[in-house]
CSV table of C-alpha atoms and ligand atoms in Angstrom, one decimal:
chain,number,residue,atom,x,y,z
U,1,MET,CA,157.0,-26.0,23.8
U,2,ASP,CA,155.6,-29.0,22.0
U,3,ASN,CA,156.7,-28.6,18.4
U,4,SER,CA,155.2,-31.8,17.1
U,5,ILE,CA,152.7,-31.7,14.2
U,6,LYS,CA,149.3,-33.2,14.7
U,7,ILE,CA,147.1,-34.1,11.8
U,8,GLN,CA,143.6,-35.5,11.3
U,9,PHE,CA,141.8,-36.4,8.1
U,10,LEU,CA,138.1,-35.3,8.2
U,11,GLY,CA,137.6,-37.1,4.9
U,12,GLY,CA,139.5,-38.4,1.9
U,13,SER,CA,142.2,-40.4,3.7
U,14,ASN,CA,141.5,-43.7,1.8
U,15,GLU,CA,139.2,-42.6,-1.0
U,16,ILE,CA,139.2,-40.2,-3.9
U,17,GLY,CA,136.7,-37.6,-2.6
U,18,SER,CA,135.7,-35.4,0.3
U,19,LEU,CA,139.3,-34.6,1.1
U,20,ALA,CA,140.0,-32.5,4.3
U,21,MET,CA,143.1,-32.6,6.6
U,22,LEU,CA,143.5,-30.7,9.8
U,23,PHE,CA,147.1,-29.6,10.6
U,24,GLU,CA,148.1,-28.3,14.0
U,25,THR,CA,151.5,-27.3,15.3
U,26,MET,CA,152.6,-24.9,18.1
U,27,ASP,CA,150.1,-22.0,17.8
U,28,LEU,CA,149.1,-22.6,14.2
U,29,LYS,CA,146.0,-24.4,13.1
U,30,LEU,CA,145.4,-25.1,9.4
U,31,LEU,CA,142.9,-26.9,7.2
U,32,PHE,CA,144.1,-28.4,3.9
U,33,GLU,CA,141.2,-28.7,1.4
U,34,TYR,CA,137.5,-29.1,2.0
U,35,GLY,CA,136.1,-31.3,-0.7
U,36,MET,CA,133.1,-33.4,-1.5
U,37,THR,CA,132.3,-36.7,-3.3
U,38,PRO,CA,130.0,-36.1,-6.2
U,39,GLY,CA,127.6,-39.1,-6.5
U,40,LYS,CA,124.1,-40.3,-6.0
U,41,PRO,CA,123.8,-39.0,-3.3
U,42,PRO,CA,126.9,-36.9,-2.9
U,43,SER,CA,128.9,-37.3,0.4
U,44,TYR,CA,130.8,-34.8,2.5
U,45,PRO,CA,133.7,-34.6,5.0
U,46,LEU,CA,133.2,-34.3,8.8
U,47,PRO,CA,132.5,-30.8,10.1
U,48,ALA,CA,135.7,-28.7,10.5
U,49,PRO,CA,136.6,-26.8,13.6
U,50,PRO,CA,137.6,-23.1,13.3
U,51,VAL,CA,141.2,-22.7,11.9
U,52,ASP,CA,143.6,-19.8,11.2
U,53,SER,CA,143.6,-20.4,7.5
U,54,THR,CA,142.4,-23.0,4.9
U,55,LEU,CA,144.8,-23.9,2.1
U,56,LEU,CA,143.2,-25.0,-1.2
U,57,THR,CA,145.4,-26.8,-3.8
U,58,HIS,CA,143.0,-26.7,-6.8
U,59,ALA,CA,139.5,-26.4,-8.2
U,60,HIS,CA,138.5,-30.1,-8.4
U,61,LEU,CA,135.4,-30.8,-6.4
U,62,ASP,CA,136.9,-33.6,-4.4
U,63,HIS,CA,139.3,-31.0,-2.9
U,64,SER,CA,137.3,-27.8,-3.1
U,65,GLY,CA,133.6,-28.7,-3.2
U,66,MET,CA,132.6,-27.8,0.4
U,67,ILE,CA,134.5,-24.6,0.8
U,68,PRO,CA,131.3,-22.5,0.8
U,69,LEU,CA,129.9,-24.4,3.8
U,70,LEU,CA,133.2,-23.9,5.6
U,71,CYS,CA,133.0,-20.1,5.0
U,72,SER,CA,129.4,-19.9,6.1
U,73,ARG,CA,130.4,-21.4,9.5
U,74,ASN,CA,133.8,-19.9,10.3
U,75,ASP,CA,135.6,-16.8,9.3
U,76,GLN,CA,138.9,-17.7,7.8
U,77,PRO,CA,141.0,-16.9,4.7
U,78,ILE,CA,141.0,-19.5,1.9
U,79,ILE,CA,144.5,-19.3,0.4
U,80,THR,CA,144.7,-20.4,-3.2
U,81,THR,CA,145.5,-19.1,-6.7
U,82,LYS,CA,143.1,-16.6,-8.4
U,83,LEU,CA,142.5,-19.1,-11.2
U,84,THR,CA,141.4,-21.8,-8.7
U,85,ALA,CA,139.1,-19.3,-6.9
U,86,GLU,CA,137.4,-18.3,-10.2
U,87,ILE,CA,137.0,-21.9,-11.4
U,88,SER,CA,135.8,-23.1,-8.0
U,89,ASP,CA,133.2,-20.4,-8.0
U,90,ILE,CA,131.7,-21.7,-11.2
U,91,LEU,CA,131.7,-25.3,-9.8
U,92,PHE,CA,130.1,-24.2,-6.5
U,93,LYS,CA,127.2,-22.7,-8.5
U,94,ASP,CA,127.0,-25.7,-10.7
U,95,SER,CA,126.8,-28.0,-7.6
U,96,ILE,CA,123.6,-26.2,-6.4
U,97,LYS,CA,122.1,-26.7,-9.9
U,98,ILE,CA,123.0,-30.4,-10.0
U,99,ALA,CA,121.6,-30.9,-6.4
U,100,LYS,CA,118.3,-29.3,-7.5
U,101,SER,CA,118.1,-31.3,-10.7
U,102,GLU,CA,118.8,-34.6,-9.0
U,103,GLY,CA,116.6,-33.9,-6.0
U,104,TYR,CA,119.2,-33.7,-3.2
U,105,ALA,CA,119.4,-30.9,-0.6
U,106,ALA,CA,122.2,-28.5,-1.6
U,107,PRO,CA,124.7,-28.5,1.2
U,108,PHE,CA,125.2,-24.7,0.9
U,109,SER,CA,123.4,-21.6,-0.5
U,110,ASN,CA,124.2,-18.9,-3.0
U,111,SER,CA,125.0,-16.6,-0.1
U,112,ASP,CA,127.5,-19.1,1.3
U,113,ILE,CA,129.2,-19.0,-2.2
U,114,LYS,CA,129.4,-15.2,-1.9
U,115,GLU,CA,131.0,-15.6,1.5
U,116,ALA,CA,133.6,-18.0,-0.1
U,117,GLU,CA,134.3,-15.5,-2.9
U,118,HIS,CA,135.1,-12.8,-0.2
U,119,SER,CA,137.3,-15.2,1.8
U,120,MET,CA,139.7,-16.0,-1.1
U,121,VAL,CA,143.3,-14.8,-0.6
U,122,ASN,CA,145.1,-15.1,-3.9
U,123,VAL,CA,148.7,-16.3,-4.2
U,124,VAL,CA,150.9,-17.4,-7.1
U,125,PRO,CA,153.4,-20.3,-7.5
U,126,ASN,CA,156.9,-19.5,-6.2
U,127,GLN,CA,155.5,-16.9,-3.8
U,128,LYS,CA,156.0,-17.2,0.0
U,129,LYS,CA,153.9,-15.9,2.9
U,130,ASN,CA,154.1,-15.7,6.7
U,131,ILE,CA,151.5,-17.7,8.4
U,132,GLY,CA,150.9,-17.7,12.2
U,133,ASN,CA,153.8,-16.3,14.3
U,134,ASP,CA,156.5,-18.8,13.5
U,135,HIS,CA,155.7,-20.3,10.1
U,136,GLU,CA,156.1,-19.5,6.5
U,137,VAL,CA,154.2,-21.1,3.6
U,138,ARG,CA,155.7,-21.4,0.1
U,139,PHE,CA,153.6,-22.1,-3.0
U,140,HIS,CA,154.8,-24.5,-5.7
U,141,SER,CA,153.0,-25.6,-8.9
U,142,ALA,CA,151.6,-29.1,-8.6
U,143,GLY,CA,151.7,-29.7,-12.4
U,144,HIS,CA,148.1,-31.2,-12.1
U,145,ILE,CA,145.8,-28.7,-13.6
U,146,PRO,CA,146.1,-24.9,-14.3
U,147,GLY,CA,146.2,-23.0,-10.9
U,148,SER,CA,147.1,-26.2,-8.9
U,149,LEU,CA,149.5,-25.7,-6.0
U,150,MET,CA,151.6,-27.8,-3.5
U,151,PHE,CA,152.1,-26.2,-0.1
U,152,GLU,CA,155.4,-26.2,1.8
U,153,ILE,CA,155.0,-25.3,5.5
U,154,ILE,CA,158.2,-24.1,7.0
U,155,GLY,CA,158.6,-24.0,10.8
U,156,GLN,CA,161.0,-26.0,12.9
U,157,LYS,CA,160.2,-28.8,10.5
U,158,LYS,CA,159.4,-28.6,6.8
U,159,ALA,CA,156.2,-30.2,5.6
U,160,LEU,CA,155.0,-30.6,2.0
U,161,PHE,CA,151.3,-31.2,1.1
U,162,THR,CA,151.0,-32.2,-2.6
U,163,GLY,CA,147.3,-32.1,-3.3
U,164,ASP,CA,147.0,-33.8,-6.7
U,165,LEU,CA,150.3,-34.1,-8.3
U,166,ASN,CA,151.7,-34.7,-11.8
U,167,VAL,CA,155.4,-35.3,-12.6
U,168,ASN,CA,155.0,-35.5,-16.3
U,169,ASP,CA,154.8,-32.5,-18.7
U,170,THR,CA,151.4,-32.4,-20.4
U,171,ARG,CA,150.4,-30.0,-23.2
U,172,LEU,CA,148.7,-27.8,-20.6
U,173,MET,CA,151.1,-27.9,-17.6
U,174,LYS,CA,154.8,-28.2,-16.7
U,175,ALA,CA,155.5,-31.1,-14.3
U,176,ALA,CA,155.8,-30.6,-10.6
U,177,LYS,CA,159.3,-30.7,-9.1
U,178,PRO,CA,160.2,-32.4,-5.8
U,179,ILE,CA,160.7,-30.2,-2.7
U,180,ASN,CA,163.1,-31.2,0.1
U,181,CYS,CA,161.1,-31.8,3.3
U,182,ASP,CA,160.9,-33.6,6.6
U,183,ILE,CA,157.3,-34.7,6.3
U,184,LEU,CA,155.7,-35.4,3.0
U,185,PHE,CA,151.9,-35.6,2.7
U,186,MET,CA,151.3,-37.3,-0.7
U,187,GLU,CA,148.3,-38.2,-2.8
U,188,THR,CA,148.0,-41.8,-4.0
U,189,THR,CA,145.3,-41.8,-6.7
U,190,TYR,CA,147.4,-44.0,-9.0
U,191,ALA,CA,149.0,-46.3,-6.4
U,192,GLY,CA,149.4,-49.7,-8.1
U,193,ARG,CA,148.9,-48.3,-11.7
U,194,GLU,CA,151.3,-46.9,-14.2
U,195,HIS,CA,150.7,-44.6,-17.2
U,196,PRO,CA,151.6,-45.2,-20.8
U,197,LYS,CA,154.2,-42.9,-22.3
U,198,ARG,CA,152.5,-39.7,-23.3
U,199,LYS,CA,153.9,-39.6,-26.8
U,200,ASN,CA,152.6,-43.2,-27.5
U,201,LEU,CA,149.2,-42.3,-26.0
U,202,GLU,CA,148.8,-39.2,-28.1
U,203,LYS,CA,149.7,-41.2,-31.3
U,204,ALA,CA,147.2,-44.0,-30.5
U,205,PHE,CA,144.5,-41.4,-29.8
U,206,LEU,CA,145.1,-39.5,-33.0
U,207,ASP,CA,145.2,-42.8,-35.0
U,208,LYS,CA,141.9,-43.9,-33.5
U,209,ILE,CA,140.2,-40.6,-34.4
U,210,ASP,CA,141.6,-40.9,-37.9
U,211,GLU,CA,140.1,-44.4,-38.3
U,212,VAL,CA,136.7,-43.3,-37.0
U,213,VAL,CA,136.6,-40.2,-39.3
U,214,LYS,CA,137.7,-42.3,-42.3
U,215,ARG,CA,134.9,-44.8,-41.8
U,216,GLY,CA,132.4,-42.0,-41.7
U,217,GLY,CA,131.7,-41.9,-37.9
U,218,VAL,CA,131.9,-39.1,-35.3
U,219,ALA,CA,134.5,-39.3,-32.5
U,220,VAL,CA,132.8,-38.2,-29.3
U,221,ILE,CA,135.3,-37.3,-26.6
U,222,PRO,CA,133.7,-36.9,-23.2
U,223,ALA,CA,136.2,-34.8,-21.1
U,224,PHE,CA,136.2,-33.0,-17.8
U,225,ALA,CA,135.4,-29.3,-18.3
U,226,VAL,CA,138.4,-28.3,-16.1
U,227,ALA,CA,141.7,-29.1,-17.8
U,228,ARG,CA,141.0,-32.4,-19.7
U,229,SER,CA,139.0,-30.8,-22.5
U,230,GLN,CA,141.7,-28.1,-23.0
U,231,GLU,CA,144.4,-30.8,-23.0
U,232,VAL,CA,142.5,-32.7,-25.7
U,233,ALA,CA,142.1,-29.5,-27.7
U,234,LEU,CA,145.9,-29.0,-27.5
U,235,VAL,CA,146.5,-32.6,-28.7
U,236,LEU,CA,144.2,-32.0,-31.7
U,237,LYS,CA,145.6,-28.5,-32.4
U,238,ASN,CA,147.3,-29.4,-35.7
U,239,ALA,CA,145.3,-32.5,-36.7
U,240,GLY,CA,143.0,-30.5,-39.0
U,241,TYR,CA,139.6,-32.1,-38.0
U,242,ASN,CA,136.3,-30.3,-37.9
U,243,ILE,CA,135.9,-30.2,-34.1
U,244,TRP,CA,133.0,-28.9,-32.0
U,245,PHE,CA,133.3,-28.0,-28.4
U,246,ASP,CA,130.3,-28.0,-26.0
U,247,GLY,CA,129.7,-27.7,-22.3
U,248,MET,CA,131.2,-25.8,-19.3
U,249,GLY,CA,134.7,-26.3,-20.7
U,250,ARG,CA,134.2,-23.3,-23.0
U,251,LYS,CA,133.8,-20.9,-20.0
U,252,VAL,CA,136.7,-22.6,-18.1
U,253,SER,CA,139.0,-22.1,-21.2
U,254,LYS,CA,138.3,-18.4,-21.1
U,255,ILE,CA,139.3,-18.2,-17.4
U,256,PHE,CA,142.5,-20.2,-18.1
U,257,LEU,CA,143.5,-17.7,-20.7
U,258,LYS,CA,143.0,-14.8,-18.3
U,259,HIS,CA,145.8,-16.4,-16.1
U,260,PRO,CA,148.6,-17.2,-18.6
U,261,LYS,CA,151.2,-17.6,-15.9
U,262,ASN,CA,149.4,-20.7,-14.7
U,263,LEU,CA,149.7,-22.4,-18.1
U,264,ARG,CA,152.6,-24.0,-19.9
U,265,SER,CA,151.8,-21.9,-23.0
U,266,ALA,CA,148.8,-19.6,-23.1
U,267,GLU,CA,149.7,-18.9,-26.8
U,268,ASP,CA,149.3,-22.6,-27.6
U,269,LEU,CA,146.1,-22.9,-25.7
U,270,LYS,CA,144.7,-19.9,-27.5
U,271,LYS,CA,145.5,-21.3,-30.9
U,272,ALA,CA,144.0,-24.7,-29.9
U,273,ILE,CA,140.8,-23.1,-28.7
U,274,ASN,CA,140.5,-20.9,-31.8
U,275,LYS,CA,140.5,-24.0,-33.9
U,276,LEU,CA,137.3,-25.3,-32.2
U,277,ASN,CA,133.8,-24.6,-33.3
U,278,MET,CA,131.8,-23.5,-30.2
U,279,VAL,CA,128.3,-24.9,-29.8
U,280,HIS,CA,126.0,-22.0,-28.8
U,281,SER,CA,122.6,-23.3,-29.9
U,282,ASP,CA,120.5,-26.3,-31.1
U,283,HIS,CA,121.7,-25.4,-34.6
U,284,GLY,CA,125.3,-25.8,-33.4
U,285,ARG,CA,124.4,-29.2,-31.9
U,286,LYS,CA,123.0,-30.3,-35.3
U,287,LEU,CA,126.2,-29.2,-37.1
U,288,ALA,CA,128.3,-30.9,-34.4
U,289,LEU,CA,126.5,-34.2,-35.0
U,290,ASN,CA,127.6,-34.0,-38.7
U,291,SER,CA,131.2,-33.1,-37.9
U,292,GLU,CA,134.2,-35.3,-37.2
U,293,VAL,CA,135.0,-34.7,-33.5
U,294,ILE,CA,133.0,-33.5,-30.5
U,295,ILE,CA,134.7,-32.6,-27.2
U,296,THR,CA,132.1,-32.2,-24.5
U,297,SER,CA,131.3,-32.7,-20.8
U,298,SER,CA,130.7,-34.4,-18.5
U,299,GLY,CA,133.8,-36.5,-18.4
U,300,MET,CA,132.1,-39.5,-16.7
U,301,MET,CA,128.9,-39.1,-18.8
U,302,ASP,CA,126.6,-38.6,-15.8
U,303,GLY,CA,125.0,-35.5,-17.3
U,304,GLY,CA,125.9,-32.6,-19.6
U,305,PRO,CA,125.6,-32.2,-23.4
U,306,VAL,CA,127.5,-35.5,-24.0
U,307,LEU,CA,124.2,-37.4,-23.3
U,308,HIS,CA,122.4,-35.4,-26.0
U,309,TYR,CA,125.1,-36.4,-28.6
U,310,MET,CA,125.1,-40.0,-27.5
U,311,ASN,CA,121.4,-40.2,-27.6
U,312,LYS,CA,121.6,-39.4,-31.3
U,313,LEU,CA,124.7,-41.5,-32.1
U,314,LYS,CA,124.2,-44.5,-29.9
U,315,ASP,CA,123.0,-46.8,-32.8
U,316,ASP,CA,125.9,-45.9,-35.1
U,317,PRO,CA,128.6,-48.5,-35.1
U,318,LYS,CA,130.8,-46.2,-37.2
U,319,SER,CA,131.0,-43.6,-34.4
U,320,ALA,CA,133.1,-44.0,-31.3
U,321,VAL,CA,133.3,-42.8,-27.7
U,322,LEU,CA,136.9,-42.0,-26.8
U,323,LEU,CA,137.0,-41.7,-23.0
U,324,THR,CA,139.9,-39.5,-21.6
U,325,GLY,CA,139.4,-39.9,-17.9
U,326,TYR,CA,139.3,-42.8,-15.4
U,327,GLN,CA,135.8,-44.3,-15.0
U,328,VAL,CA,134.9,-44.2,-11.3
U,329,GLU,CA,132.7,-47.1,-10.2
U,330,GLY,CA,129.0,-46.4,-10.4
U,331,THR,CA,129.3,-43.8,-13.2
U,332,ASN,CA,127.8,-43.9,-16.6
U,333,SER,CA,131.2,-44.1,-18.3
U,334,ARG,CA,132.0,-47.2,-16.3
U,335,ARG,CA,128.7,-48.7,-17.4
U,336,LEU,CA,129.6,-47.9,-21.0
U,337,VAL,CA,133.0,-49.6,-20.7
U,338,GLU,CA,131.7,-52.7,-18.9
U,339,HIS,CA,128.3,-53.3,-20.5
U,340,LYS,CA,128.2,-51.1,-23.6
U,341,LYS,CA,125.1,-49.4,-22.1
U,342,LEU,CA,124.4,-45.8,-21.0
U,343,ASP,CA,121.8,-44.4,-18.7
U,344,PHE,CA,119.8,-41.5,-20.3
U,345,TYR,CA,118.2,-39.8,-17.4
U,346,GLY,CA,116.7,-43.0,-16.0
U,347,VAL,CA,116.4,-45.0,-19.3
U,348,THR,CA,119.2,-47.5,-20.0
U,349,GLU,CA,120.0,-48.1,-23.6
U,350,LYS,CA,122.4,-50.2,-25.6
U,351,VAL,CA,125.3,-48.4,-27.4
U,352,GLU,CA,126.5,-49.7,-30.7
U,353,CYS,CA,129.5,-47.2,-31.0
U,354,GLU,CA,133.0,-48.3,-30.5
U,355,VAL,CA,134.3,-47.5,-27.0
U,356,GLN,CA,137.9,-46.9,-26.0
U,357,TYR,CA,139.7,-45.4,-23.0
U,358,PHE,CA,142.8,-43.3,-23.3
U,359,ASP,CA,144.7,-42.6,-20.1
U,360,PHE,CA,145.2,-38.8,-20.2
U,361,SER,CA,145.6,-38.8,-16.4
U,362,ALA,CA,146.9,-35.6,-14.7
U,363,HIS,CA,148.2,-37.7,-11.7
U,364,ALA,CA,151.6,-39.3,-11.1
U,365,GLY,CA,151.6,-43.0,-11.7
U,366,HIS,CA,152.8,-45.7,-9.1
U,367,SER,CA,156.6,-45.5,-9.7
U,368,GLU,CA,156.5,-41.8,-10.4
U,369,LEU,CA,155.0,-41.3,-6.9
U,370,ILE,CA,157.9,-43.4,-5.4
U,371,ASN,CA,160.5,-41.4,-7.3
U,372,PHE,CA,158.9,-38.1,-6.4
U,373,ALA,CA,158.8,-39.1,-2.7
U,374,LYS,CA,162.5,-40.3,-2.8
U,375,SER,CA,163.6,-37.0,-4.3
U,376,CYS,CA,161.9,-35.0,-1.6
U,377,ASN,CA,164.1,-36.9,0.9
U,378,PRO,CA,161.5,-36.9,3.8
U,379,GLU,CA,161.8,-38.7,7.2
U,380,LYS,CA,158.1,-39.4,7.3
U,381,ILE,CA,155.5,-39.9,4.6
U,382,VAL,CA,151.7,-39.7,5.1
U,383,LEU,CA,149.7,-41.2,2.3
U,384,PHE,CA,146.1,-40.2,1.5
U,385,HIS,CA,143.6,-39.7,-1.4
U,386,GLY,CA,143.7,-43.2,-2.8
U,387,GLU,CA,141.9,-46.5,-2.7
U,388,ASN,CA,145.1,-48.6,-3.0
U,389,ARG,CA,147.6,-46.5,-0.9
U,390,GLU,CA,148.8,-49.7,0.9
U,391,LEU,CA,150.6,-50.7,-2.3
U,392,LEU,CA,153.0,-47.8,-1.8
U,393,VAL,CA,153.9,-48.6,1.8
U,394,GLU,CA,156.5,-51.2,1.3
U,395,PRO,CA,158.5,-49.5,-1.5
U,396,LEU,CA,158.5,-46.2,0.4
U,397,GLN,CA,159.6,-47.8,3.7
U,398,ASP,CA,163.0,-48.3,2.1
U,399,PHE,CA,163.7,-44.7,2.9
U,400,ALA,CA,161.1,-43.2,5.2
U,401,GLU,CA,158.5,-44.0,7.9
U,402,VAL,CA,155.2,-44.4,6.2
U,403,TYR,CA,151.7,-43.6,7.7
U,404,THR,CA,148.3,-44.4,6.3
U,405,PRO,CA,145.9,-42.8,8.9
U,406,ASN,CA,142.2,-43.4,8.6
U,407,ASN,CA,139.6,-40.6,8.7
U,408,GLU,CA,139.2,-39.2,12.3
U,409,GLU,CA,142.4,-40.8,13.5
U,410,THR,CA,144.8,-38.3,15.1
U,411,LEU,CA,148.5,-38.7,14.1
U,412,SER,CA,151.4,-37.0,15.9
U,413,LEU,CA,154.4,-36.5,13.7
Q,501,LIG,ZN1,142.4,-33.0,-9.1
């Protein structure tokens, strides 16, 4: 019997978005992820054929965003953590709202979301499960965001699919550990880029907030609702500022706290969240504008309460925007960094506030990816989910065969 592994990317091979990978061996057919690319307009992966199971690493839309469409077309279990299932559900519903408000056709309906809810099969890190007749899948924490998994597929060969991966401890998560495997499927978001030391980064971030507060400004911290805003809250836990928290991150924090085993320390997160003032009304928004720090979404400033705050603060040179996430091309936060301008629902305005970026990434950096791969000791490495994955080919070829398949290309391993 042919025991080779055949794979094909339906999206996301060489970009950060719309990730989907078919995986076929012996009598087993799997799909890893089924994401989307948020944007104007959003884009989607190619249609997926029926599979035995879909494995979902985590709740970010570039990995999970099109799961409801998948479930509406084919009956299959979606294997993931309960935390990922609950956060995904919120994001699916939000996608429909965003599509409506931006005037795009939503790619799925509320009943498709219901279908997805019923298809979720919950697993936990360190658990294992039989899959097909001859395979086992083991679940490992990916260290990326709460609930995130790596999948180890064990048959005649061992394969590891990383999803998004972090090898540094953060305040929210313990780092992922390398897993011995024959074939490594590895993300490459930060190929060609390194991260600053976490300790130095946190110090610089706190020093900057101190400076802004002392000169009488407000530090506005746009942060992704899922994980980044909670990480920021943890960094600020003992700083003693008057901090306000607005946006979807509030709801997400509650879900995180329901699943303490997926966190580095639920107790710490609880303490950090309890120190924040929650915005529930227009009155809260007014109080926030007169406070010291505002943590709010969206992280790339393309919508959400952050635009309300910036509209009020944009002319104040004493205030500052402290970005905590990478600014993808074409987003409002990229416009802010490059041109000191923001788009307020179609009207572009100059921003007088100070703007600074702090690299609180939850992905492994360039040399961390190389070290991780080396420690997994694979024969073959397939690189995906990055715009610069070619930069990793040469260093990885020292110890493995390296593949960079394009979307739609079939690879036999
Ligand atoms: Zn992610």
